[in-house]
mmCIF file of N, CA and C in Angstrom:
data_model
loop_
_atom_site.group_PDB
_atom_site.id
_atom_site.type_symbol
_atom_site.label_atom_id
_atom_site.label_comp_id
_atom_site.label_asym_id
_atom_site.label_seq_id
_atom_site.Cartn_x
_atom_site.Cartn_y
_atom_site.Cartn_z
ATOM 1 N N UNK A 253 12.616 15.009 -10.366
ATOM 2 C CA UNK A 253 12.284 13.803 -11.099
ATOM 3 C C UNK A 253 10.765 13.746 -11.240
ATOM 4 N N UNK A 254 10.252 13.482 -12.423
ATOM 5 C CA UNK A 254 8.807 13.439 -12.627
ATOM 6 C C UNK A 254 8.344 12.012 -12.878
ATOM 7 N N UNK A 255 7.066 11.786 -12.639
ATOM 8 C CA UNK A 255 6.471 10.480 -12.900
ATOM 9 C C UNK A 255 6.170 10.355 -14.380
ATOM 10 N N UNK A 256 6.421 9.198 -14.939
ATOM 11 C CA UNK A 256 6.015 8.980 -16.323
ATOM 12 C C UNK A 256 4.540 8.625 -16.324
ATOM 13 N N UNK A 257 3.889 8.809 -17.446
ATOM 14 C CA UNK A 257 2.468 8.496 -17.530
ATOM 15 C C UNK A 257 2.289 6.990 -17.407
ATOM 16 N N UNK A 258 1.441 6.574 -16.478
ATOM 17 C CA UNK A 258 1.149 5.156 -16.303
ATOM 18 C C UNK A 258 1.985 4.497 -15.247
ATOM 19 N N UNK A 259 3.288 4.454 -15.412
ATOM 20 C CA UNK A 259 4.139 3.762 -14.450
ATOM 21 C C UNK A 259 5.325 4.648 -14.121
ATOM 22 N N UNK A 260 5.627 4.711 -12.848
ATOM 23 C CA UNK A 260 6.788 5.483 -12.407
ATOM 24 C C UNK A 260 7.707 4.569 -11.634
ATOM 25 N N UNK A 261 8.969 4.849 -11.681
ATOM 26 C CA UNK A 261 9.913 4.074 -10.887
ATOM 27 C C UNK A 261 10.345 4.935 -9.721
ATOM 28 N N UNK A 262 10.368 4.346 -8.536
ATOM 29 C CA UNK A 262 10.796 5.079 -7.371
ATOM 30 C C UNK A 262 10.024 4.689 -6.138
ATOM 31 N N UNK A 263 10.086 5.530 -5.130
ATOM 32 C CA UNK A 263 9.347 5.339 -3.887
ATOM 33 C C UNK A 263 8.765 6.683 -3.510
ATOM 34 N N UNK A 264 7.542 6.685 -3.028
ATOM 35 C CA UNK A 264 6.960 7.901 -2.499
ATOM 36 C C UNK A 264 7.111 7.898 -0.998
ATOM 37 N N UNK A 265 7.736 8.903 -0.461
ATOM 38 C CA UNK A 265 7.700 9.153 0.967
ATOM 39 C C UNK A 265 6.749 10.322 1.095
ATOM 40 N N UNK A 266 5.485 10.009 1.360
ATOM 41 C CA UNK A 266 4.456 11.034 1.290
ATOM 42 C C UNK A 266 4.482 11.987 2.475
ATOM 43 N N UNK A 267 5.103 11.571 3.562
ATOM 44 C CA UNK A 267 5.251 12.487 4.683
ATOM 45 C C UNK A 267 6.153 13.644 4.260
ATOM 46 N N UNK A 268 7.190 13.311 3.527
ATOM 47 C CA UNK A 268 8.102 14.334 3.027
ATOM 48 C C UNK A 268 7.599 14.934 1.715
ATOM 49 N N UNK A 269 6.574 14.300 1.130
ATOM 50 C CA UNK A 269 5.986 14.735 -0.126
ATOM 51 C C UNK A 269 7.039 14.880 -1.227
ATOM 52 N N UNK A 270 7.837 13.835 -1.394
ATOM 53 C CA UNK A 270 8.833 13.862 -2.462
ATOM 54 C C UNK A 270 8.980 12.472 -3.054
ATOM 55 N N UNK A 271 9.404 12.435 -4.278
ATOM 56 C CA UNK A 271 9.572 11.180 -5.012
ATOM 57 C C UNK A 271 10.926 10.580 -4.684
ATOM 58 N N UNK A 272 10.928 9.339 -4.198
ATOM 59 C CA UNK A 272 12.188 8.681 -3.877
ATOM 60 C C UNK A 272 12.494 7.514 -4.802
ATOM 61 N N UNK A 273 11.499 6.745 -5.238
ATOM 62 C CA UNK A 273 11.764 5.664 -6.170
ATOM 63 C C UNK A 273 10.895 4.419 -6.180
ATOM 64 N N UNK A 274 9.383 3.494 -6.984
ATOM 65 C CA UNK A 274 8.666 2.211 -7.126
ATOM 66 C C UNK A 274 7.781 2.227 -8.338
ATOM 67 N N UNK A 275 6.871 1.353 -8.456
ATOM 68 C CA UNK A 275 6.025 1.326 -9.647
ATOM 69 C C UNK A 275 4.576 1.546 -9.261
ATOM 70 N N UNK A 276 3.909 2.388 -10.021
ATOM 71 C CA UNK A 276 2.499 2.658 -9.801
ATOM 72 C C UNK A 276 1.761 2.395 -11.101
ATOM 73 N N UNK A 277 0.669 1.689 -11.014
ATOM 74 C CA UNK A 277 -0.135 1.372 -12.186
ATOM 75 C C UNK A 277 -1.204 2.445 -12.354
ATOM 76 N N UNK A 278 -1.338 2.993 -13.526
ATOM 77 C CA UNK A 278 -2.280 4.081 -13.754
ATOM 78 C C UNK A 278 -3.720 3.618 -13.772
ATOM 79 N N UNK A 279 -3.956 2.405 -14.211
ATOM 80 C CA UNK A 279 -5.316 1.869 -14.326
ATOM 81 C C UNK A 279 -6.203 2.861 -15.060
ATOM 82 N N UNK A 280 -7.176 3.456 -14.360
ATOM 83 C CA UNK A 280 -8.124 4.342 -15.031
ATOM 84 C C UNK A 280 -7.747 5.813 -14.897
ATOM 85 N N UNK A 281 -6.675 6.107 -14.189
ATOM 86 C CA UNK A 281 -6.302 7.499 -13.963
ATOM 87 C C UNK A 281 -4.965 7.823 -14.604
ATOM 88 N N UNK A 282 -4.724 9.085 -14.756
ATOM 89 C CA UNK A 282 -3.428 9.540 -15.253
ATOM 90 C C UNK A 282 -2.473 9.607 -14.071
ATOM 91 N N UNK A 283 -1.483 8.746 -14.079
ATOM 92 C CA UNK A 283 -0.533 8.702 -12.959
ATOM 93 C C UNK A 283 0.670 9.601 -13.197
ATOM 94 N N UNK A 284 0.566 10.496 -14.163
ATOM 95 C CA UNK A 284 1.697 11.378 -14.424
ATOM 96 C C UNK A 284 1.839 12.448 -13.349
ATOM 97 N N UNK A 285 0.850 12.548 -12.483
ATOM 98 C CA UNK A 285 0.876 13.537 -11.422
ATOM 99 C C UNK A 285 0.700 12.827 -10.081
ATOM 100 N N UNK A 286 1.616 13.001 -9.132
ATOM 101 C CA UNK A 286 1.500 12.329 -7.840
ATOM 102 C C UNK A 286 0.192 12.618 -7.119
ATOM 103 N N UNK A 287 -0.453 13.747 -7.428
ATOM 104 C CA UNK A 287 -1.724 14.060 -6.773
ATOM 105 C C UNK A 287 -2.822 13.100 -7.180
ATOM 106 N N UNK A 288 -2.646 12.376 -8.299
ATOM 107 C CA UNK A 288 -3.645 11.409 -8.740
ATOM 108 C C UNK A 288 -3.472 10.052 -8.073
ATOM 109 N N UNK A 289 -2.393 9.876 -7.366
ATOM 110 C CA UNK A 289 -2.193 8.631 -6.640
ATOM 111 C C UNK A 289 -3.124 8.622 -5.435
ATOM 112 N N UNK A 290 -3.564 7.459 -5.035
ATOM 113 C CA UNK A 290 -4.467 7.345 -3.903
ATOM 114 C C UNK A 290 -3.731 7.148 -2.591
ATOM 115 N N UNK A 291 -2.438 7.345 -2.580
ATOM 116 C CA UNK A 291 -1.677 7.165 -1.359
ATOM 117 C C UNK A 291 -1.903 8.348 -0.431
ATOM 118 N N UNK A 292 -2.020 8.047 0.861
ATOM 119 C CA UNK A 292 -2.280 9.101 1.834
ATOM 120 C C UNK A 292 -1.000 9.485 2.563
ATOM 121 N N UNK A 293 -1.107 10.496 3.382
ATOM 122 C CA UNK A 293 0.047 10.994 4.134
ATOM 123 C C UNK A 293 0.600 9.948 5.088
ATOM 124 N N UNK A 294 1.847 10.128 5.454
ATOM 125 C CA UNK A 294 2.536 9.260 6.411
ATOM 126 C C UNK A 294 2.658 7.828 5.918
ATOM 127 N N UNK A 295 2.866 7.647 4.632
ATOM 128 C CA UNK A 295 3.014 6.323 4.028
ATOM 129 C C UNK A 295 4.363 6.236 3.337
ATOM 130 N N UNK A 296 5.049 5.113 3.551
ATOM 131 C CA UNK A 296 6.313 4.852 2.862
ATOM 132 C C UNK A 296 6.175 3.583 2.050
ATOM 133 N N UNK A 297 6.440 3.692 0.763
ATOM 134 C CA UNK A 297 6.361 2.564 -0.163
ATOM 135 C C UNK A 297 7.764 2.365 -0.721
ATOM 136 N N UNK A 298 8.316 1.170 -0.526
ATOM 137 C CA UNK A 298 9.696 0.906 -0.909
ATOM 138 C C UNK A 298 9.828 0.453 -2.354
ATOM 139 N N UNK A 299 11.044 0.337 -2.811
ATOM 140 C CA UNK A 299 11.374 -0.047 -4.180
ATOM 141 C C UNK A 299 10.773 -1.397 -4.540
ATOM 142 N N UNK A 300 10.294 -1.513 -5.786
ATOM 143 C CA UNK A 300 9.764 -2.779 -6.281
ATOM 144 C C UNK A 300 8.338 -3.059 -5.869
ATOM 145 N N UNK A 301 7.634 -2.066 -5.378
ATOM 146 C CA UNK A 301 6.236 -2.219 -4.971
ATOM 147 C C UNK A 301 5.343 -1.759 -6.111
ATOM 148 N N UNK A 302 4.244 -2.508 -6.341
ATOM 149 C CA UNK A 302 3.251 -2.100 -7.338
ATOM 150 C C UNK A 302 1.976 -1.729 -6.602
ATOM 151 N N UNK A 303 1.544 -0.494 -6.773
ATOM 152 C CA UNK A 303 0.338 0.007 -6.117
ATOM 153 C C UNK A 303 -0.648 0.417 -7.193
ATOM 154 N N UNK A 304 -1.827 -0.211 -7.213
ATOM 155 C CA UNK A 304 -2.861 0.176 -8.171
ATOM 156 C C UNK A 304 -3.351 1.572 -7.807
ATOM 157 N N UNK A 305 -3.678 2.355 -8.801
ATOM 158 C CA UNK A 305 -4.036 3.752 -8.557
ATOM 159 C C UNK A 305 -5.317 3.921 -7.752
ATOM 160 N N UNK A 306 -6.173 2.896 -7.670
ATOM 161 C CA UNK A 306 -7.387 3.034 -6.864
ATOM 162 C C UNK A 306 -7.190 2.528 -5.437
ATOM 163 N N UNK A 307 -5.987 2.108 -5.098
ATOM 164 C CA UNK A 307 -5.700 1.679 -3.725
ATOM 165 C C UNK A 307 -5.480 2.903 -2.846
ATOM 166 N N UNK A 308 -5.800 2.762 -1.572
ATOM 167 C CA UNK A 308 -5.632 3.861 -0.621
ATOM 168 C C UNK A 308 -4.779 3.369 0.544
ATOM 169 N N UNK A 309 -3.688 4.039 0.797
ATOM 170 C CA UNK A 309 -2.786 3.684 1.887
ATOM 171 C C UNK A 309 -2.677 4.863 2.837
ATOM 172 N N UNK A 310 -2.818 4.588 4.125
ATOM 173 C CA UNK A 310 -2.712 5.644 5.125
ATOM 174 C C UNK A 310 -1.897 5.127 6.302
ATOM 175 N N UNK A 311 -0.881 5.859 6.677
ATOM 176 C CA UNK A 311 0.010 5.462 7.763
ATOM 177 C C UNK A 311 0.462 4.017 7.568
ATOM 178 N N UNK A 312 1.007 3.750 6.390
ATOM 179 C CA UNK A 312 1.434 2.401 6.020
ATOM 180 C C UNK A 312 2.921 2.376 5.694
ATOM 181 N N UNK A 313 3.526 1.229 5.960
ATOM 182 C CA UNK A 313 4.885 0.944 5.518
ATOM 183 C C UNK A 313 4.779 -0.303 4.661
ATOM 184 N N UNK A 314 5.172 -0.182 3.393
ATOM 185 C CA UNK A 314 5.046 -1.291 2.445
ATOM 186 C C UNK A 314 6.448 -1.657 1.978
ATOM 187 N N UNK A 315 6.877 -2.872 2.330
ATOM 188 C CA UNK A 315 8.234 -3.326 2.038
ATOM 189 C C UNK A 315 8.367 -3.780 0.585
ATOM 190 N N UNK A 316 9.580 -3.978 0.097
ATOM 191 C CA UNK A 316 9.814 -4.300 -1.319
ATOM 192 C C UNK A 316 9.072 -5.546 -1.807
ATOM 193 N N UNK A 317 8.697 -5.510 -3.093
ATOM 194 C CA UNK A 317 8.103 -6.663 -3.756
ATOM 195 C C UNK A 317 6.623 -6.861 -3.517
ATOM 196 N N UNK A 318 5.964 -5.933 -2.863
ATOM 197 C CA UNK A 318 4.530 -6.051 -2.569
ATOM 198 C C UNK A 318 3.719 -5.608 -3.778
ATOM 199 N N UNK A 319 2.589 -6.286 -4.017
ATOM 200 C CA UNK A 319 1.620 -5.865 -5.031
ATOM 201 C C UNK A 319 0.307 -5.565 -4.328
ATOM 202 N N UNK A 320 -0.216 -4.371 -4.562
ATOM 203 C CA UNK A 320 -1.467 -3.952 -3.934
ATOM 204 C C UNK A 320 -2.508 -3.774 -5.027
ATOM 205 N N UNK A 321 -3.563 -4.580 -4.949
ATOM 206 C CA UNK A 321 -4.605 -4.644 -5.976
ATOM 207 C C UNK A 321 -5.566 -3.456 -5.871
ATOM 208 N N UNK A 322 -6.439 -3.313 -6.880
ATOM 209 C CA UNK A 322 -7.414 -2.223 -6.885
ATOM 210 C C UNK A 322 -8.364 -2.273 -5.691
ATOM 211 N N UNK A 323 -8.899 -1.118 -5.357
ATOM 212 C CA UNK A 323 -9.937 -0.956 -4.327
ATOM 213 C C UNK A 323 -9.494 -1.416 -2.949
ATOM 214 N N UNK A 324 -8.205 -1.415 -2.693
ATOM 215 C CA UNK A 324 -7.663 -1.817 -1.401
ATOM 216 C C UNK A 324 -7.573 -0.597 -0.499
ATOM 217 N N UNK A 325 -7.892 -0.787 0.787
ATOM 218 C CA UNK A 325 -7.801 0.282 1.778
ATOM 219 C C UNK A 325 -6.976 -0.240 2.944
ATOM 220 N N UNK A 326 -5.780 0.294 3.109
ATOM 221 C CA UNK A 326 -4.888 -0.153 4.178
ATOM 222 C C UNK A 326 -4.515 1.031 5.059
ATOM 223 N N UNK A 327 -4.815 0.927 6.355
ATOM 224 C CA UNK A 327 -4.481 1.976 7.321
ATOM 225 C C UNK A 327 -3.755 1.356 8.505
ATOM 226 N N UNK A 328 -2.741 2.049 8.995
ATOM 227 C CA UNK A 328 -1.984 1.585 10.163
ATOM 228 C C UNK A 328 -1.458 0.171 9.969
ATOM 229 N N UNK A 329 -0.744 -0.049 8.876
ATOM 230 C CA UNK A 329 -0.239 -1.387 8.559
ATOM 231 C C UNK A 329 1.250 -1.362 8.236
ATOM 232 N N UNK A 330 1.861 -2.522 8.432
ATOM 233 C CA UNK A 330 3.190 -2.810 7.909
ATOM 234 C C UNK A 330 3.013 -4.062 7.065
ATOM 235 N N UNK A 331 3.299 -3.951 5.765
ATOM 236 C CA UNK A 331 3.124 -5.076 4.845
ATOM 237 C C UNK A 331 4.501 -5.656 4.552
ATOM 238 N N UNK A 332 4.661 -6.938 4.862
ATOM 239 C CA UNK A 332 5.946 -7.609 4.710
ATOM 240 C C UNK A 332 6.320 -7.769 3.240
ATOM 241 N N UNK A 333 7.572 -7.982 3.016
ATOM 242 C CA UNK A 333 8.179 -8.164 1.697
ATOM 243 C C UNK A 333 7.447 -9.240 0.885
ATOM 244 N N UNK A 334 7.127 -8.923 -0.382
ATOM 245 C CA UNK A 334 6.594 -9.902 -1.323
ATOM 246 C C UNK A 334 5.132 -10.267 -1.174
ATOM 247 N N UNK A 335 4.383 -9.581 -0.342
ATOM 248 C CA UNK A 335 2.970 -9.906 -0.124
ATOM 249 C C UNK A 335 2.133 -9.449 -1.313
ATOM 250 N N UNK A 336 1.117 -10.245 -1.673
ATOM 251 C CA UNK A 336 0.155 -9.899 -2.723
ATOM 252 C C UNK A 336 -1.167 -9.567 -2.048
ATOM 253 N N UNK A 337 -1.478 -8.280 -1.948
ATOM 254 C CA UNK A 337 -2.712 -7.834 -1.299
ATOM 255 C C UNK A 337 -3.857 -7.979 -2.298
ATOM 256 N N UNK A 338 -4.923 -8.735 -1.941
ATOM 257 C CA UNK A 338 -6.016 -8.976 -2.884
ATOM 258 C C UNK A 338 -6.927 -7.759 -3.059
ATOM 259 N N UNK A 339 -7.634 -7.768 -4.164
ATOM 260 C CA UNK A 339 -8.555 -6.680 -4.485
ATOM 261 C C UNK A 339 -9.614 -6.536 -3.398
ATOM 262 N N UNK A 340 -9.863 -5.291 -2.997
ATOM 263 C CA UNK A 340 -10.929 -4.980 -2.058
ATOM 264 C C UNK A 340 -10.613 -5.202 -0.590
ATOM 265 N N UNK A 341 -9.402 -5.617 -0.255
ATOM 266 C CA UNK A 341 -9.067 -5.847 1.151
ATOM 267 C C UNK A 341 -9.077 -4.525 1.908
ATOM 268 N N UNK A 342 -9.725 -4.521 3.072
ATOM 269 C CA UNK A 342 -9.764 -3.341 3.936
ATOM 270 C C UNK A 342 -9.156 -3.726 5.280
ATOM 271 N N UNK A 343 -8.120 -3.021 5.671
ATOM 272 C CA UNK A 343 -7.476 -3.239 6.969
ATOM 273 C C UNK A 343 -7.318 -1.875 7.626
ATOM 274 N N UNK A 344 -7.716 -1.792 8.892
ATOM 275 C CA UNK A 344 -7.592 -0.538 9.629
ATOM 276 C C UNK A 344 -8.922 0.040 10.042
ATOM 277 N N UNK A 345 -10.002 -0.689 9.810
ATOM 278 C CA UNK A 345 -11.331 -0.179 10.146
ATOM 279 C C UNK A 345 -12.034 -0.989 11.232
ATOM 280 N N UNK A 346 -11.722 -2.282 11.368
ATOM 281 C CA UNK A 346 -12.397 -3.161 12.322
ATOM 282 C C UNK A 346 -11.364 -3.889 13.180
ATOM 283 N N UNK A 347 -11.003 -3.328 14.339
ATOM 284 C CA UNK A 347 -9.938 -3.902 15.166
ATOM 285 C C UNK A 347 -10.186 -5.350 15.590
ATOM 286 N N UNK A 348 -11.425 -5.700 15.924
ATOM 287 C CA UNK A 348 -11.719 -7.064 16.371
ATOM 288 C C UNK A 348 -11.514 -8.073 15.259
ATOM 289 N N UNK A 349 -12.015 -7.777 14.074
ATOM 290 C CA UNK A 349 -11.860 -8.674 12.932
ATOM 291 C C UNK A 349 -10.390 -8.782 12.531
ATOM 292 N N UNK A 350 -9.698 -7.668 12.527
ATOM 293 C CA UNK A 350 -8.282 -7.657 12.144
ATOM 294 C C UNK A 350 -7.429 -8.460 13.113
ATOM 295 N N UNK A 351 -7.764 -8.425 14.394
ATOM 296 C CA UNK A 351 -7.008 -9.185 15.392
ATOM 297 C C UNK A 351 -7.136 -10.688 15.155
ATOM 298 N N UNK A 352 -8.224 -11.118 14.521
ATOM 299 C CA UNK A 352 -8.424 -12.541 14.215
ATOM 300 C C UNK A 352 -7.581 -12.993 13.026
ATOM 301 N N UNK A 353 -7.316 -12.097 12.091
ATOM 302 C CA UNK A 353 -6.656 -12.460 10.838
ATOM 303 C C UNK A 353 -5.198 -12.027 10.737
ATOM 304 N N UNK A 354 -4.847 -10.954 11.434
ATOM 305 C CA UNK A 354 -3.510 -10.388 11.318
ATOM 306 C C UNK A 354 -2.896 -10.222 12.696
ATOM 307 N N UNK A 355 -1.607 -10.031 12.735
ATOM 308 C CA UNK A 355 -0.939 -9.668 13.987
ATOM 309 C C UNK A 355 -1.199 -8.197 14.218
ATOM 310 N N UNK A 356 -1.669 -7.852 15.392
ATOM 311 C CA UNK A 356 -2.020 -6.471 15.696
ATOM 312 C C UNK A 356 -1.323 -6.044 16.978
ATOM 313 N N UNK A 357 -0.638 -4.925 16.936
ATOM 314 C CA UNK A 357 0.049 -4.426 18.125
ATOM 315 C C UNK A 357 -0.948 -3.752 19.061
ATOM 316 N N UNK A 358 -0.518 -3.496 20.278
ATOM 317 C CA UNK A 358 -1.375 -2.804 21.241
ATOM 318 C C UNK A 358 -1.748 -1.412 20.758
ATOM 319 N N UNK A 359 -0.883 -0.814 19.964
ATOM 320 C CA UNK A 359 -1.164 0.530 19.449
ATOM 321 C C UNK A 359 -2.038 0.511 18.199
ATOM 322 N N UNK A 360 -2.430 -0.693 17.721
ATOM 323 C CA UNK A 360 -3.362 -0.796 16.603
ATOM 324 C C UNK A 360 -2.733 -0.960 15.237
ATOM 325 N N UNK A 361 -1.443 -1.205 15.174
ATOM 326 C CA UNK A 361 -0.782 -1.406 13.880
ATOM 327 C C UNK A 361 -0.878 -2.876 13.500
ATOM 328 N N UNK A 362 -1.358 -3.144 12.287
ATOM 329 C CA UNK A 362 -1.474 -4.521 11.799
ATOM 330 C C UNK A 362 -0.242 -4.895 10.995
ATOM 331 N N UNK A 363 0.299 -6.050 11.298
ATOM 332 C CA UNK A 363 1.418 -6.598 10.547
ATOM 333 C C UNK A 363 0.846 -7.639 9.597
ATOM 334 N N UNK A 364 1.167 -7.531 8.310
ATOM 335 C CA UNK A 364 0.592 -8.418 7.300
ATOM 336 C C UNK A 364 1.707 -9.148 6.570
ATOM 337 N N UNK A 365 1.600 -10.501 6.515
ATOM 338 C CA UNK A 365 2.531 -11.289 5.707
ATOM 339 C C UNK A 365 1.722 -12.195 4.775
ATOM 340 N N UNK A 366 2.379 -12.871 3.846
ATOM 341 C CA UNK A 366 1.664 -13.656 2.839
ATOM 342 C C UNK A 366 0.851 -14.808 3.433
ATOM 343 N N UNK A 367 1.354 -15.564 4.417
ATOM 344 C CA UNK A 367 0.513 -16.621 4.991
ATOM 345 C C UNK A 367 -0.800 -16.093 5.580
ATOM 346 N N UNK A 368 -0.783 -14.902 6.139
ATOM 347 C CA UNK A 368 -2.015 -14.304 6.667
ATOM 348 C C UNK A 368 -2.997 -14.015 5.542
ATOM 349 N N UNK A 369 -2.493 -13.518 4.422
ATOM 350 C CA UNK A 369 -3.344 -13.245 3.259
ATOM 351 C C UNK A 369 -3.873 -14.552 2.681
ATOM 352 N N UNK A 370 -3.019 -15.564 2.571
ATOM 353 C CA UNK A 370 -3.443 -16.863 2.043
ATOM 354 C C UNK A 370 -4.537 -17.479 2.902
ATOM 355 N N UNK A 371 -4.467 -17.258 4.203
ATOM 356 C CA UNK A 371 -5.456 -17.807 5.126
ATOM 357 C C UNK A 371 -6.831 -17.175 4.907
ATOM 358 N N UNK A 372 -6.881 -15.957 4.379
ATOM 359 C CA UNK A 372 -8.157 -15.279 4.130
ATOM 360 C C UNK A 372 -8.967 -15.955 3.034
ATOM 361 N N UNK A 373 -8.291 -16.608 2.076
ATOM 362 C CA UNK A 373 -8.982 -17.217 0.927
ATOM 363 C C UNK A 373 -9.797 -18.408 1.297
#
């Protein structure tokens, strides 16, 4: 199964490096090739997720209905269903700051839900 130019339907399981099924916005890049996606290894993006092509995800689990805006950097996160991640949000770089805004496990994984994002505004 190949990605269509601009938007693809499916999910990327990047650990397995295969197309499973969601939506990706091409923005300024050609999204017809999975190598142009900014998703990193060990990331699972479920059905109904919109990921802007300039977003970077590393060791992330993104549940259905999530929208990830441009210039977002998410590492070691679990994003709950239906969350709208704002442009430029960086999670996974500053443990002390993240512990104030998000639920953080002892192993450093941040859990993100919509009320946590709303509280940032």
